[in-house]
Amino acid sequence: MTLVAFNSPYGASSFSLAASRRTWAGRVMTGAGLALLPWMGYLAGTLPPAEAAAWVALDAVEAACLLIAGTRLMNGRAGHRGAAAAAAVLLVADACVDVATAGPGSELAGALAMAVGAELPLAITCATLAVRSPR
């Protein structure tokens, strides 16, 4: 184990709390972007064609922004801010439209749960990453 640590291409001082947070945020954003892929298939198969086209297109752009921002963060590359800002705006818009177009009862409860439990917290994370200065 010691030889592996000494022969590692990464220096012992490469760990920092800021890098750890960026990696964590990048993994969350990348995971969310990947999770949207099967969701788009579900939407395409269950919604009427006109609605499916609109929702799949919105979710595809969200997924692309999340994947771009997340992979750039995980790799320590610059350029994640624009994609994170776009993802934040799209996630807030998605949450608002979901809640506004949901039918009463369980459909509205599901839309509120997704907005409060997933879309808005992820939008806040994206917005924070978009405005925070690089370190």
Short mmCIF file of N, CA, C and O in Angstrom, two decimals:
data_model
loop_
_atom_site.label_atom_id
_atom_site.label_comp_id
_atom_site.label_asym_id
_atom_site.label_seq_id
_atom_site.Cartn_x
_atom_site.Cartn_y
_atom_site.Cartn_z
N MET A 1 0.83 -1.19 0.00
CA MET A 1 0.00 0.00 0.00
C MET A 1 0.87 1.25 0.00
O MET A 1 0.54 2.22 -0.65
N THR A 2 1.95 1.22 0.74
CA THR A 2 2.82 2.38 0.81
C THR A 2 3.45 2.68 -0.54
O THR A 2 3.55 3.82 -0.95
N LEU A 3 3.86 1.61 -1.25
CA LEU A 3 4.45 1.82 -2.57
C LEU A 3 3.47 2.43 -3.54
O LEU A 3 3.83 3.26 -4.36
N VAL A 4 2.22 2.03 -3.45
CA VAL A 4 1.20 2.60 -4.31
C VAL A 4 1.06 4.09 -4.04
O VAL A 4 0.98 4.91 -4.95
N ALA A 5 1.07 4.46 -2.77
CA ALA A 5 0.93 5.88 -2.41
C ALA A 5 2.12 6.69 -2.89
O ALA A 5 1.98 7.80 -3.39
N PHE A 6 3.31 6.13 -2.76
CA PHE A 6 4.51 6.87 -3.18
C PHE A 6 4.65 6.93 -4.70
O PHE A 6 5.19 7.87 -5.25
N ASN A 7 4.15 5.92 -5.39
CA ASN A 7 4.26 5.88 -6.84
C ASN A 7 3.05 6.46 -7.54
O ASN A 7 2.95 6.40 -8.76
N SER A 8 2.11 7.00 -6.81
CA SER A 8 0.91 7.56 -7.38
C SER A 8 1.25 8.78 -8.23
O SER A 8 2.11 9.58 -7.86
N PRO A 9 0.60 8.93 -9.38
CA PRO A 9 0.86 10.12 -10.19
C PRO A 9 0.33 11.41 -9.55
O PRO A 9 0.64 12.49 -10.00
N TYR A 10 -0.48 11.26 -8.52
CA TYR A 10 -1.03 12.43 -7.85
C TYR A 10 -0.21 12.71 -6.61
O TYR A 10 0.05 11.82 -5.80
N GLY A 11 0.18 13.93 -6.42
CA GLY A 11 0.98 14.29 -5.27
C GLY A 11 0.20 14.17 -3.97
O GLY A 11 -1.03 14.22 -3.95
N ALA A 12 0.91 14.03 -2.89
CA ALA A 12 0.25 13.89 -1.59
C ALA A 12 -0.46 15.17 -1.19
O ALA A 12 -1.41 15.15 -0.42
N SER A 13 -0.03 16.30 -1.72
CA SER A 13 -0.65 17.57 -1.34
C SER A 13 -1.77 17.97 -2.30
O SER A 13 -2.22 19.10 -2.24
N SER A 14 -2.19 17.07 -3.20
CA SER A 14 -3.20 17.44 -4.18
C SER A 14 -4.60 17.53 -3.58
O SER A 14 -5.49 18.10 -4.19
N PHE A 15 -4.81 16.96 -2.41
CA PHE A 15 -6.14 17.01 -1.80
C PHE A 15 -6.34 18.35 -1.12
O PHE A 15 -5.50 18.84 -0.39
N SER A 16 -7.48 18.94 -1.38
CA SER A 16 -7.89 20.14 -0.65
C SER A 16 -9.39 20.07 -0.48
O SER A 16 -10.08 19.38 -1.22
N LEU A 17 -9.88 20.77 0.50
CA LEU A 17 -11.31 20.75 0.77
C LEU A 17 -12.09 21.31 -0.41
O LEU A 17 -13.13 20.78 -0.78
N ALA A 18 -11.57 22.35 -1.03
CA ALA A 18 -12.26 22.95 -2.18
C ALA A 18 -12.33 21.95 -3.34
O ALA A 18 -13.35 21.83 -4.00
N ALA A 19 -11.23 21.22 -3.58
CA ALA A 19 -11.23 20.22 -4.65
C ALA A 19 -12.19 19.10 -4.33
O ALA A 19 -12.88 18.59 -5.21
N SER A 20 -12.28 18.73 -3.07
CA SER A 20 -13.20 17.67 -2.66
C SER A 20 -14.65 18.11 -2.88
O SER A 20 -15.47 17.32 -3.35
N ARG A 21 -14.97 19.32 -2.57
CA ARG A 21 -16.33 19.84 -2.78
C ARG A 21 -16.67 19.92 -4.26
O ARG A 21 -17.78 19.61 -4.67
N ARG A 22 -15.70 20.34 -5.07
CA ARG A 22 -15.92 20.40 -6.52
C ARG A 22 -16.17 19.01 -7.07
O ARG A 22 -17.05 18.82 -7.91
N THR A 23 -15.40 18.04 -6.61
CA THR A 23 -15.58 16.67 -7.08
C THR A 23 -16.94 16.15 -6.67
O THR A 23 -17.64 15.52 -7.47
N TRP A 24 -17.34 16.41 -5.43
CA TRP A 24 -18.65 15.96 -4.95
C TRP A 24 -19.76 16.60 -5.77
O TRP A 24 -20.67 15.93 -6.24
N ALA A 25 -19.68 17.91 -5.97
CA ALA A 25 -20.70 18.62 -6.75
C ALA A 25 -20.71 18.12 -8.20
O ALA A 25 -21.77 17.95 -8.80
N GLY A 26 -19.54 17.86 -8.75
CA GLY A 26 -19.46 17.34 -10.10
C GLY A 26 -20.10 15.97 -10.23
O GLY A 26 -20.79 15.69 -11.21
N ARG A 27 -19.91 15.13 -9.23
CA ARG A 27 -20.53 13.81 -9.26
C ARG A 27 -22.05 13.90 -9.15
O ARG A 27 -22.78 13.16 -9.81
N VAL A 28 -22.52 14.80 -8.29
CA VAL A 28 -23.98 14.97 -8.15
C VAL A 28 -24.58 15.46 -9.46
O VAL A 28 -25.60 14.94 -9.93
N MET A 29 -23.94 16.44 -10.08
CA MET A 29 -24.47 16.99 -11.32
C MET A 29 -24.40 15.97 -12.46
O MET A 29 -25.35 15.83 -13.24
N THR A 30 -23.30 15.24 -12.53
CA THR A 30 -23.18 14.22 -13.57
C THR A 30 -24.20 13.11 -13.35
O THR A 30 -24.84 12.63 -14.30
N GLY A 31 -24.38 12.70 -12.11
CA GLY A 31 -25.37 11.67 -11.80
C GLY A 31 -26.78 12.11 -12.13
O GLY A 31 -27.57 11.34 -12.68
N ALA A 32 -27.09 13.37 -11.85
CA ALA A 32 -28.41 13.89 -12.18
C ALA A 32 -28.61 13.94 -13.69
O ALA A 32 -29.69 13.61 -14.21
N GLY A 33 -27.57 14.34 -14.41
CA GLY A 33 -27.66 14.36 -15.87
C GLY A 33 -27.86 12.97 -16.45
O GLY A 33 -28.66 12.77 -17.36
N LEU A 34 -27.17 11.98 -15.90
CA LEU A 34 -27.34 10.60 -16.36
C LEU A 34 -28.70 10.04 -15.98
O LEU A 34 -29.28 9.25 -16.72
N ALA A 35 -29.21 10.44 -14.82
CA ALA A 35 -30.53 9.96 -14.38
C ALA A 35 -31.65 10.48 -15.28
O ALA A 35 -32.70 9.85 -15.37
N LEU A 36 -31.42 11.60 -15.93
CA LEU A 36 -32.44 12.13 -16.83
C LEU A 36 -32.58 11.31 -18.11
O LEU A 36 -33.62 11.37 -18.77
N LEU A 37 -31.57 10.54 -18.46
CA LEU A 37 -31.63 9.80 -19.73
C LEU A 37 -32.74 8.76 -19.75
O LEU A 37 -33.57 8.76 -20.67
N PRO A 38 -32.83 7.86 -18.75
CA PRO A 38 -33.97 6.92 -18.78
C PRO A 38 -35.31 7.62 -18.55
O PRO A 38 -36.35 7.19 -19.04
N TRP A 39 -35.30 8.72 -17.81
CA TRP A 39 -36.52 9.48 -17.58
C TRP A 39 -37.07 10.02 -18.89
O TRP A 39 -38.28 10.03 -19.12
N MET A 40 -36.18 10.45 -19.79
CA MET A 40 -36.63 10.94 -21.09
C MET A 40 -37.28 9.82 -21.90
O MET A 40 -38.28 10.05 -22.59
N GLY A 41 -36.74 8.62 -21.79
CA GLY A 41 -37.36 7.48 -22.46
C GLY A 41 -38.74 7.19 -21.92
O GLY A 41 -39.68 6.89 -22.67
N TYR A 42 -38.88 7.27 -20.60
CA TYR A 42 -40.18 7.07 -19.97
C TYR A 42 -41.18 8.11 -20.44
O TYR A 42 -42.32 7.79 -20.78
N LEU A 43 -40.77 9.36 -20.46
CA LEU A 43 -41.66 10.44 -20.91
C LEU A 43 -42.06 10.23 -22.37
O LEU A 43 -43.22 10.43 -22.74
N ALA A 44 -41.11 9.85 -23.20
CA ALA A 44 -41.39 9.66 -24.62
C ALA A 44 -42.39 8.54 -24.84
O ALA A 44 -43.20 8.59 -25.77
N GLY A 45 -42.36 7.54 -23.97
CA GLY A 45 -43.25 6.41 -24.13
C GLY A 45 -44.62 6.56 -23.50
O GLY A 45 -45.55 5.85 -23.84
N THR A 46 -44.77 7.50 -22.56
CA THR A 46 -46.04 7.60 -21.83
C THR A 46 -46.85 8.85 -22.13
O THR A 46 -48.05 8.86 -21.88
N LEU A 47 -46.23 9.90 -22.60
CA LEU A 47 -46.96 11.14 -22.88
C LEU A 47 -47.44 11.18 -24.32
O LEU A 47 -46.88 10.52 -25.19
N PRO A 48 -48.47 11.99 -24.58
CA PRO A 48 -48.88 12.21 -25.97
C PRO A 48 -47.72 12.81 -26.76
O PRO A 48 -46.88 13.52 -26.19
N PRO A 49 -47.65 12.56 -28.06
CA PRO A 49 -46.47 12.97 -28.84
C PRO A 49 -46.09 14.45 -28.73
O PRO A 49 -44.92 14.77 -28.62
N ALA A 50 -47.06 15.35 -28.75
CA ALA A 50 -46.73 16.78 -28.69
C ALA A 50 -46.13 17.14 -27.33
O ALA A 50 -45.14 17.87 -27.25
N GLU A 51 -46.72 16.62 -26.26
CA GLU A 51 -46.19 16.88 -24.93
C GLU A 51 -44.84 16.21 -24.73
O GLU A 51 -43.92 16.78 -24.13
N ALA A 52 -44.71 15.00 -25.23
CA ALA A 52 -43.46 14.26 -25.08
C ALA A 52 -42.31 15.00 -25.75
O ALA A 52 -41.22 15.09 -25.18
N ALA A 53 -42.54 15.55 -26.92
CA ALA A 53 -41.49 16.27 -27.63
C ALA A 53 -40.99 17.46 -26.81
O ALA A 53 -39.78 17.68 -26.70
N ALA A 54 -41.91 18.20 -26.23
CA ALA A 54 -41.52 19.37 -25.44
C ALA A 54 -40.76 18.97 -24.18
O ALA A 54 -39.71 19.55 -23.87
N TRP A 55 -41.29 18.00 -23.44
CA TRP A 55 -40.64 17.61 -22.18
C TRP A 55 -39.31 16.92 -22.41
O TRP A 55 -38.35 17.13 -21.66
N VAL A 56 -39.22 16.09 -23.44
CA VAL A 56 -37.96 15.40 -23.73
C VAL A 56 -36.91 16.42 -24.18
O VAL A 56 -35.74 16.31 -23.79
N ALA A 57 -37.31 17.39 -24.97
CA ALA A 57 -36.36 18.42 -25.40
C ALA A 57 -35.84 19.22 -24.21
O ALA A 57 -34.63 19.46 -24.10
N LEU A 58 -36.73 19.62 -23.30
CA LEU A 58 -36.30 20.36 -22.11
C LEU A 58 -35.37 19.52 -21.26
O LEU A 58 -34.30 19.99 -20.84
N ASP A 59 -35.73 18.27 -21.02
CA ASP A 59 -34.89 17.41 -20.20
C ASP A 59 -33.57 17.08 -20.88
O ASP A 59 -32.55 16.90 -20.20
N ALA A 60 -33.55 17.01 -22.20
CA ALA A 60 -32.30 16.75 -22.92
C ALA A 60 -31.32 17.92 -22.75
O ALA A 60 -30.12 17.71 -22.53
N VAL A 61 -31.84 19.14 -22.83
CA VAL A 61 -30.97 20.31 -22.64
C VAL A 61 -30.50 20.38 -21.18
O VAL A 61 -29.33 20.68 -20.92
N GLU A 62 -31.39 20.07 -20.23
CA GLU A 62 -31.00 20.02 -18.82
C GLU A 62 -29.89 19.00 -18.62
O GLU A 62 -28.88 19.28 -17.95
N ALA A 63 -30.08 17.80 -19.18
CA ALA A 63 -29.09 16.74 -19.02
C ALA A 63 -27.75 17.15 -19.61
O ALA A 63 -26.69 16.92 -19.01
N ALA A 64 -27.77 17.77 -20.78
CA ALA A 64 -26.53 18.20 -21.42
C ALA A 64 -25.80 19.23 -20.55
O ALA A 64 -24.59 19.12 -20.35
N CYS A 65 -26.53 20.19 -20.03
CA CYS A 65 -25.90 21.21 -19.17
C CYS A 65 -25.33 20.59 -17.90
O CYS A 65 -24.22 20.92 -17.48
N LEU A 66 -26.09 19.70 -17.28
CA LEU A 66 -25.62 19.05 -16.06
C LEU A 66 -24.39 18.19 -16.34
O LEU A 66 -23.43 18.19 -15.54
N LEU A 67 -24.39 17.45 -17.44
CA LEU A 67 -23.24 16.60 -17.76
C LEU A 67 -22.00 17.42 -18.10
O LEU A 67 -20.89 17.09 -17.67
N ILE A 68 -22.17 18.51 -18.82
CA ILE A 68 -21.03 19.36 -19.15
C ILE A 68 -20.45 19.97 -17.88
O ILE A 68 -19.24 19.90 -17.64
N ALA A 69 -21.30 20.57 -17.07
CA ALA A 69 -20.82 21.20 -15.84
C ALA A 69 -20.22 20.18 -14.89
O ALA A 69 -19.16 20.41 -14.29
N GLY A 70 -20.87 19.04 -14.74
CA GLY A 70 -20.40 18.03 -13.81
C GLY A 70 -19.07 17.43 -14.20
O GLY A 70 -18.16 17.30 -13.37
N THR A 71 -18.91 17.09 -15.47
CA THR A 71 -17.64 16.49 -15.89
C THR A 71 -16.50 17.51 -15.85
O THR A 71 -15.37 17.16 -15.50
N ARG A 72 -16.80 18.74 -16.16
CA ARG A 72 -15.75 19.77 -16.07
C ARG A 72 -15.32 19.99 -14.61
O ARG A 72 -14.14 20.16 -14.33
N LEU A 73 -16.28 19.98 -13.71
CA LEU A 73 -15.94 20.12 -12.29
C LEU A 73 -15.11 18.95 -11.80
O LEU A 73 -14.11 19.13 -11.10
N MET A 74 -15.52 17.73 -12.14
CA MET A 74 -14.79 16.55 -11.67
C MET A 74 -13.38 16.50 -12.22
O MET A 74 -12.47 16.03 -11.54
N ASN A 75 -13.18 16.98 -13.45
CA ASN A 75 -11.85 16.96 -14.05
C ASN A 75 -11.02 18.19 -13.69
O ASN A 75 -9.89 18.31 -14.14
N GLY A 76 -11.60 19.11 -12.93
CA GLY A 76 -10.88 20.31 -12.53
C GLY A 76 -10.66 21.28 -13.67
O GLY A 76 -9.74 22.08 -13.63
N ARG A 77 -11.49 21.21 -14.70
CA ARG A 77 -11.35 22.09 -15.85
C ARG A 77 -12.24 23.32 -15.69
O ARG A 77 -13.30 23.26 -15.08
N ALA A 78 -11.80 24.40 -16.28
CA ALA A 78 -12.61 25.62 -16.25
C ALA A 78 -13.75 25.48 -17.26
O ALA A 78 -13.76 24.59 -18.08
N GLY A 79 -14.70 26.38 -17.17
CA GLY A 79 -15.77 26.40 -18.14
C GLY A 79 -17.05 25.76 -17.67
O GLY A 79 -17.94 25.54 -18.48
N HIS A 80 -17.15 25.49 -16.39
CA HIS A 80 -18.38 24.87 -15.88
C HIS A 80 -19.44 25.91 -15.54
O HIS A 80 -20.61 25.57 -15.41
N ARG A 81 -19.06 27.16 -15.42
CA ARG A 81 -19.98 28.18 -14.92
C ARG A 81 -21.17 28.43 -15.85
O ARG A 81 -22.30 28.55 -15.40
N GLY A 82 -20.94 28.53 -17.13
CA GLY A 82 -22.03 28.77 -18.06
C GLY A 82 -23.03 27.63 -18.10
O GLY A 82 -24.25 27.86 -18.08
N ALA A 83 -22.51 26.42 -18.14
CA ALA A 83 -23.40 25.25 -18.15
C ALA A 83 -24.16 25.13 -16.84
O ALA A 83 -25.35 24.78 -16.83
N ALA A 84 -23.50 25.43 -15.73
CA ALA A 84 -24.18 25.37 -14.42
C ALA A 84 -25.27 26.44 -14.33
O ALA A 84 -26.36 26.18 -13.81
N ALA A 85 -25.00 27.62 -14.83
CA ALA A 85 -26.01 28.69 -14.81
C ALA A 85 -27.21 28.32 -15.68
O ALA A 85 -28.36 28.51 -15.28
N ALA A 86 -26.94 27.78 -16.87
CA ALA A 86 -28.04 27.37 -17.74
C ALA A 86 -28.85 26.24 -17.10
O ALA A 86 -30.09 26.25 -17.16
N ALA A 87 -28.17 25.29 -16.46
CA ALA A 87 -28.87 24.20 -15.79
C ALA A 87 -29.75 24.72 -14.66
O ALA A 87 -30.88 24.26 -14.48
N ALA A 88 -29.25 25.71 -13.92
CA ALA A 88 -30.03 26.27 -12.82
C ALA A 88 -31.33 26.91 -13.34
O ALA A 88 -32.41 26.67 -12.78
N VAL A 89 -31.22 27.68 -14.39
CA VAL A 89 -32.40 28.34 -14.96
C VAL A 89 -33.38 27.30 -15.49
O VAL A 89 -34.60 27.38 -15.25
N LEU A 90 -32.87 26.30 -16.20
CA LEU A 90 -33.74 25.27 -16.76
C LEU A 90 -34.42 24.44 -15.67
O LEU A 90 -35.59 24.07 -15.80
N LEU A 91 -33.70 24.14 -14.59
CA LEU A 91 -34.29 23.36 -13.50
C LEU A 91 -35.39 24.14 -12.79
O LEU A 91 -36.43 23.56 -12.44
N VAL A 92 -35.19 25.43 -12.58
CA VAL A 92 -36.24 26.25 -11.95
C VAL A 92 -37.45 26.33 -12.88
O VAL A 92 -38.60 26.20 -12.43
N ALA A 93 -37.21 26.54 -14.16
CA ALA A 93 -38.32 26.60 -15.12
C ALA A 93 -39.06 25.27 -15.16
O ALA A 93 -40.30 25.24 -15.17
N ASP A 94 -38.33 24.17 -15.16
CA ASP A 94 -38.93 22.84 -15.17
C ASP A 94 -39.80 22.63 -13.93
O ASP A 94 -40.93 22.15 -14.03
N ALA A 95 -39.29 23.00 -12.78
CA ALA A 95 -40.06 22.84 -11.54
C ALA A 95 -41.34 23.68 -11.57
O ALA A 95 -42.41 23.20 -11.20
N CYS A 96 -41.22 24.92 -12.03
CA CYS A 96 -42.39 25.79 -12.07
C CYS A 96 -43.45 25.27 -13.04
O CYS A 96 -44.65 25.25 -12.71
N VAL A 97 -43.04 24.85 -14.22
CA VAL A 97 -44.00 24.35 -15.21
C VAL A 97 -44.61 23.03 -14.74
O VAL A 97 -45.80 22.80 -14.94
N ASP A 98 -43.80 22.17 -14.12
CA ASP A 98 -44.34 20.91 -13.59
C ASP A 98 -45.46 21.17 -12.59
O ASP A 98 -46.52 20.56 -12.66
N VAL A 99 -45.21 22.08 -11.66
CA VAL A 99 -46.21 22.38 -10.63
C VAL A 99 -47.42 23.08 -11.24
O VAL A 99 -48.57 22.78 -10.89
N ALA A 100 -47.18 23.99 -12.17
CA ALA A 100 -48.29 24.75 -12.75
C ALA A 100 -49.19 23.88 -13.63
O ALA A 100 -50.40 24.13 -13.71
N THR A 101 -48.65 22.87 -14.28
CA THR A 101 -49.45 22.05 -15.18
C THR A 101 -49.93 20.74 -14.55
O THR A 101 -50.65 19.99 -15.22
N ALA A 102 -49.56 20.48 -13.31
CA ALA A 102 -49.97 19.24 -12.66
C ALA A 102 -51.46 19.28 -12.31
O ALA A 102 -52.00 20.33 -11.94
N GLY A 103 -52.09 18.14 -12.45
CA GLY A 103 -53.49 18.03 -12.06
C GLY A 103 -53.61 17.95 -10.55
O GLY A 103 -52.62 17.76 -9.84
N PRO A 104 -54.80 18.11 -10.02
CA PRO A 104 -54.97 18.08 -8.57
C PRO A 104 -54.72 16.67 -8.01
O PRO A 104 -54.74 15.67 -8.73
N GLY A 105 -54.46 16.63 -6.72
CA GLY A 105 -54.30 15.35 -6.04
C GLY A 105 -52.88 14.84 -6.09
O GLY A 105 -51.92 15.58 -5.87
N SER A 106 -52.73 13.57 -6.41
CA SER A 106 -51.42 12.93 -6.36
C SER A 106 -50.46 13.47 -7.42
O SER A 106 -49.24 13.48 -7.21
N GLU A 107 -50.98 13.92 -8.54
CA GLU A 107 -50.11 14.49 -9.57
C GLU A 107 -49.45 15.77 -9.07
O GLU A 107 -48.26 15.99 -9.27
N LEU A 108 -50.22 16.62 -8.40
CA LEU A 108 -49.68 17.85 -7.84
C LEU A 108 -48.70 17.54 -6.71
O LEU A 108 -47.64 18.16 -6.60
N ALA A 109 -49.04 16.56 -5.88
CA ALA A 109 -48.15 16.18 -4.78
C ALA A 109 -46.82 15.65 -5.33
O ALA A 109 -45.74 15.98 -4.80
N GLY A 110 -46.87 14.87 -6.39
CA GLY A 110 -45.65 14.37 -7.02
C GLY A 110 -44.81 15.48 -7.61
O GLY A 110 -43.58 15.48 -7.50
N ALA A 111 -45.47 16.44 -8.27
CA ALA A 111 -44.74 17.56 -8.86
C ALA A 111 -44.09 18.42 -7.78
O ALA A 111 -42.94 18.85 -7.93
N LEU A 112 -44.81 18.66 -6.68
CA LEU A 112 -44.23 19.42 -5.58
C LEU A 112 -43.06 18.68 -4.94
O LEU A 112 -42.04 19.29 -4.59
N ALA A 113 -43.21 17.36 -4.77
CA ALA A 113 -42.13 16.57 -4.18
C ALA A 113 -40.88 16.60 -5.06
O ALA A 113 -39.76 16.75 -4.54
N MET A 114 -41.06 16.48 -6.36
CA MET A 114 -39.90 16.55 -7.27
C MET A 114 -39.26 17.94 -7.27
O MET A 114 -38.04 18.06 -7.30
N ALA A 115 -40.11 18.97 -7.21
CA ALA A 115 -39.57 20.33 -7.20
C ALA A 115 -38.78 20.60 -5.93
O ALA A 115 -37.65 21.08 -5.99
N VAL A 116 -39.38 20.29 -4.79
CA VAL A 116 -38.74 20.60 -3.51
C VAL A 116 -37.61 19.63 -3.19
O VAL A 116 -36.59 20.01 -2.62
N GLY A 117 -37.76 18.37 -3.58
CA GLY A 117 -36.77 17.36 -3.22
C GLY A 117 -35.62 17.20 -4.18
O GLY A 117 -34.56 16.71 -3.79
N ALA A 118 -35.79 17.59 -5.44
CA ALA A 118 -34.72 17.34 -6.41
C ALA A 118 -34.38 18.57 -7.25
O ALA A 118 -33.24 19.01 -7.27
N GLU A 119 -35.38 19.11 -7.95
CA GLU A 119 -35.08 20.14 -8.95
C GLU A 119 -34.57 21.44 -8.34
O GLU A 119 -33.55 21.98 -8.78
N LEU A 120 -35.24 21.95 -7.32
CA LEU A 120 -34.81 23.22 -6.74
C LEU A 120 -33.50 23.11 -5.96
O LEU A 120 -32.63 23.99 -6.09
N PRO A 121 -33.27 22.04 -5.16
CA PRO A 121 -31.94 21.93 -4.53
C PRO A 121 -30.81 21.81 -5.54
O PRO A 121 -29.74 22.39 -5.36
N LEU A 122 -31.04 21.07 -6.63
CA LEU A 122 -30.02 20.96 -7.67
C LEU A 122 -29.81 22.30 -8.37
O LEU A 122 -28.68 22.67 -8.70
N ALA A 123 -30.89 23.06 -8.56
CA ALA A 123 -30.77 24.39 -9.16
C ALA A 123 -29.96 25.32 -8.26
O ALA A 123 -29.15 26.10 -8.75
N ILE A 124 -30.17 25.22 -6.96
CA ILE A 124 -29.40 26.05 -6.02
C ILE A 124 -27.93 25.68 -6.07
O ILE A 124 -27.04 26.54 -6.07
N THR A 125 -27.63 24.38 -6.14
CA THR A 125 -26.25 23.93 -6.25
C THR A 125 -25.62 24.46 -7.53
O THR A 125 -24.50 24.97 -7.51
N CYS A 126 -26.33 24.36 -8.63
CA CYS A 126 -25.82 24.85 -9.91
C CYS A 126 -25.60 26.36 -9.88
O CYS A 126 -24.57 26.85 -10.36
N ALA A 127 -26.54 27.10 -9.33
CA ALA A 127 -26.41 28.55 -9.26
C ALA A 127 -25.22 28.95 -8.38
O ALA A 127 -24.49 29.87 -8.71
N THR A 128 -25.06 28.24 -7.27
CA THR A 128 -23.91 28.54 -6.39
C THR A 128 -22.60 28.30 -7.11
O THR A 128 -21.67 29.11 -7.01
N LEU A 129 -22.51 27.20 -7.84
CA LEU A 129 -21.28 26.92 -8.58
C LEU A 129 -21.06 27.91 -9.72
O LEU A 129 -19.92 28.19 -10.09
N ALA A 130 -22.14 28.43 -10.28
CA ALA A 130 -22.01 29.38 -11.39
C ALA A 130 -21.50 30.74 -10.94
O ALA A 130 -20.79 31.41 -11.68
N VAL A 131 -21.84 31.15 -9.72
CA VAL A 131 -21.44 32.49 -9.27
C VAL A 131 -20.21 32.49 -8.37
O VAL A 131 -19.60 33.54 -8.20
N ARG A 132 -19.85 31.35 -7.83
CA ARG A 132 -18.69 31.29 -6.93
C ARG A 132 -17.42 31.47 -7.72
O ARG A 132 -17.24 30.89 -8.79
N SER A 133 -16.49 32.24 -7.18
CA SER A 133 -15.22 32.49 -7.89
C SER A 133 -14.34 31.23 -7.81
O SER A 133 -14.35 30.52 -6.82
N PRO A 134 -13.59 30.94 -8.88
CA PRO A 134 -12.72 29.76 -8.86
C PRO A 134 -11.58 29.92 -7.88
O PRO A 134 -11.11 31.03 -7.64
N ARG A 135 -11.14 28.77 -7.32
CA ARG A 135 -10.04 28.82 -6.34
C ARG A 135 -8.83 28.13 -6.87
O ARG A 135 -8.81 27.26 -7.57
#
